[in-house]
XYZ file of C-alpha atoms in Angstrom:
233
model
C 147.033 146.484 -73.008
C 145.028 149.644 -72.846
C 146.133 153.129 -72.037
C 148.179 153.169 -68.851
C 149.572 156.038 -66.875
C 151.254 156.600 -63.570
C 150.117 158.282 -60.400
C 152.754 159.593 -58.029
C 152.327 159.805 -54.287
C 155.399 161.055 -52.457
C 155.165 162.028 -48.794
C 157.198 165.067 -47.820
C 159.060 163.187 -45.080
C 160.190 159.986 -46.737
C 161.147 157.333 -44.215
C 163.289 154.247 -44.457
C 162.422 151.046 -42.639
C 164.708 152.206 -39.841
C 162.569 155.292 -39.318
C 165.077 157.990 -40.258
C 163.422 160.589 -42.518
C 164.770 160.920 -46.009
C 167.469 158.234 -45.711
C 165.822 155.393 -47.633
C 165.668 154.375 -51.268
C 162.360 154.987 -53.029
C 160.878 151.498 -53.288
C 158.144 151.669 -55.898
C 155.466 149.118 -56.657
C 154.040 149.130 -60.184
C 150.633 147.496 -59.863
C 149.517 147.935 -63.469
C 150.842 146.180 -66.565
C 154.383 147.534 -66.434
C 155.521 147.187 -70.054
C 154.093 150.495 -71.241
C 155.339 152.226 -68.110
C 158.920 151.317 -68.974
C 158.589 152.097 -72.675
C 157.051 155.512 -72.112
C 159.376 156.563 -69.314
C 156.772 156.229 -66.539
C 159.373 157.458 -64.080
C 161.309 160.412 -65.535
C 164.058 159.762 -62.994
C 164.832 156.316 -64.424
C 168.038 156.557 -66.453
C 168.007 153.537 -68.821
C 171.797 153.373 -68.858
C 171.826 153.022 -65.067
C 168.779 150.756 -64.735
C 168.674 146.965 -64.735
C 165.578 144.791 -65.008
C 165.976 141.617 -62.935
C 163.682 138.719 -63.842
C 164.346 136.205 -61.106
C 163.721 132.459 -60.843
C 161.704 132.302 -64.072
C 162.954 128.729 -64.369
C 161.183 125.722 -65.829
C 161.023 123.890 -62.511
C 159.758 126.953 -60.615
C 157.299 128.301 -63.168
C 155.614 124.873 -63.118
C 154.528 125.535 -59.522
C 152.711 128.791 -60.243
C 149.075 128.308 -59.246
C 146.554 128.547 -62.063
C 149.200 128.395 -64.765
C 151.827 130.914 -65.709
C 151.034 131.818 -69.303
C 149.933 135.383 -68.559
C 152.780 135.936 -66.091
C 155.342 134.752 -68.630
C 153.841 136.944 -71.341
C 154.075 140.022 -69.112
C 157.656 139.261 -68.114
C 158.664 138.706 -71.724
C 157.054 141.991 -72.744
C 158.882 143.812 -69.951
C 162.204 142.348 -71.053
C 161.569 143.375 -74.664
C 160.598 146.900 -73.646
C 163.623 147.218 -71.390
C 165.948 146.184 -74.213
C 164.350 148.751 -76.507
C 164.801 151.423 -73.855
C 168.482 150.556 -73.461
C 168.217 149.014 -70.002
C 170.281 146.059 -68.848
C 168.226 142.847 -68.712
C 169.383 140.255 -66.206
C 167.906 136.802 -65.633
C 168.664 135.265 -62.256
C 168.412 131.537 -61.670
C 169.208 129.215 -58.793
C 171.406 126.207 -59.537
C 174.174 124.164 -57.954
C 177.159 122.046 -58.881
C 176.546 118.288 -59.188
C 176.253 116.876 -55.689
C 175.197 120.272 -54.296
C 178.461 121.029 -52.435
C 177.186 124.577 -51.806
C 174.399 123.294 -49.528
C 175.127 122.494 -45.902
C 173.049 120.307 -43.639
C 171.898 123.317 -41.621
C 170.259 124.956 -44.644
C 166.629 123.983 -44.170
C 165.386 125.478 -47.428
C 167.766 123.712 -49.803
C 169.049 120.694 -47.860
C 166.315 118.468 -49.317
C 168.064 118.751 -52.675
C 171.127 116.913 -51.374
C 171.400 113.420 -52.815
C 169.229 114.286 -55.813
C 169.890 115.764 -59.238
C 167.318 118.526 -58.706
C 168.500 122.003 -59.562
C 171.990 120.783 -60.294
C 173.650 122.655 -63.115
C 172.559 120.192 -65.824
C 169.002 119.711 -64.556
C 166.519 120.942 -67.237
C 164.422 122.404 -64.408
C 167.075 125.071 -63.850
C 166.773 126.492 -67.377
C 165.099 129.838 -67.942
C 161.597 129.150 -69.242
C 161.556 129.325 -73.060
C 158.662 131.810 -73.004
C 161.056 134.386 -71.549
C 164.262 133.095 -73.078
C 167.244 135.448 -72.721
C 168.268 137.264 -75.884
C 171.735 138.249 -77.111
C 173.034 140.970 -74.828
C 171.058 139.768 -71.799
C 172.942 138.505 -68.758
C 172.211 135.274 -66.877
C 173.298 135.178 -63.244
C 173.483 131.976 -61.208
C 172.825 132.189 -57.465
C 173.075 129.663 -54.652
C 170.489 130.918 -52.177
C 167.152 132.785 -52.136
C 168.464 136.306 -52.726
C 169.771 137.119 -56.193
C 172.933 138.469 -54.561
C 173.916 135.456 -52.444
C 176.450 133.159 -54.053
C 176.338 135.065 -57.359
C 178.368 137.703 -59.186
C 175.353 140.016 -59.532
C 176.893 142.798 -57.453
C 180.071 142.760 -59.550
C 178.034 143.045 -62.766
C 175.860 145.869 -61.456
C 178.832 147.900 -60.242
C 180.747 147.326 -63.486
C 177.810 148.722 -65.454
C 177.171 151.651 -63.133
C 173.665 150.418 -62.291
C 171.828 152.489 -59.673
C 168.193 151.341 -60.087
C 166.861 147.785 -60.017
C 163.469 146.844 -61.470
C 162.416 143.547 -59.906
C 160.076 140.748 -60.901
C 160.227 137.135 -59.819
C 158.866 133.905 -58.381
C 158.197 133.931 -55.520
C 157.193 137.266 -54.070
C 157.889 136.006 -50.541
C 161.176 134.435 -51.642
C 163.547 135.880 -54.203
C 161.697 139.200 -54.599
C 161.567 140.025 -50.890
C 165.090 138.750 -50.147
C 166.656 140.573 -53.087
C 164.728 143.749 -52.312
C 165.975 143.880 -48.735
C 169.577 143.191 -49.679
C 169.492 145.715 -52.526
C 167.978 148.371 -50.269
C 170.827 147.896 -47.803
C 173.262 148.308 -50.710
C 171.688 151.689 -51.562
C 170.069 150.762 -54.874
C 166.922 152.561 -55.971
C 164.185 149.982 -56.341
C 161.078 149.283 -58.388
C 158.878 146.199 -57.950
C 156.809 145.044 -60.923
C 153.772 143.589 -59.184
C 152.426 142.049 -62.397
C 155.680 140.144 -62.860
C 155.665 138.602 -59.383
C 153.880 135.462 -58.225
C 153.654 133.349 -55.096
C 152.047 130.006 -54.331
C 150.335 131.704 -51.370
C 147.967 134.283 -52.856
C 147.362 135.999 -49.518
C 151.063 136.396 -48.757
C 151.547 137.758 -52.270
C 148.761 140.297 -51.776
C 149.903 141.460 -48.341
C 153.500 141.877 -49.446
C 152.589 143.923 -52.511
C 149.937 146.009 -50.797
C 151.646 146.526 -47.457
C 154.871 144.674 -46.739
C 157.092 146.032 -49.494
C 155.690 149.528 -49.150
C 156.432 149.566 -45.424
C 160.123 149.420 -46.235
C 159.977 153.007 -47.449
C 157.454 155.825 -47.508
C 157.701 156.412 -51.255
C 155.375 154.316 -53.410
C 154.759 154.628 -57.127
C 151.472 153.218 -58.391
C 150.542 152.531 -61.997
C 146.881 152.546 -62.928
C 144.797 152.468 -66.080
C 143.364 155.752 -67.314
C 139.809 156.185 -66.054
C 140.218 153.981 -63.002
C 140.023 155.315 -59.486
C 143.131 155.216 -57.336
């Protein structure tokens, strides 16, 4: 993977999305291969015992829609999970699935209502399974959600509080879906946040780029960038 290191840029007056100085969580975007960053303690303030890595919607039926294939994305996510386990972090896989017949989906839900009357993403649908290239290992936690955000319709919050988790490291498909929705909800719940850019993907490349380069960073003035030694910032 090469020799990777971090570069910190922290403005003196950190601002939350609401504009109040110093009141927001530090939302950090790792734009380099993140595995080494986690293994080597890229952020000294990350306490492994209080940090959870969330790999979200890495499901067979969702990974299949990643443009250009997902082999490299899956390899990076799997390496992150392995490194997080070694470091003593909690590894959580989040997947979307429903009971047979989709009773959790109302007619007014435009995003998921098309699933009604089908077997798609019902609990026993193979498409809901975590992709085998990033298969959960003993000790990992699998959370089932019912909406876009990892928190909605799931017991994720209960698990995080029970384990004393304060920092969430996020990667998922899609950047404009589960990553953005979970990030916003977690920020409102006062979690410290890290986004693993190399473990996010979106079917719209331009939306993906804008969110990672601008949109997510605008939520807070503190950004952490990872870059390879010898490269310019």
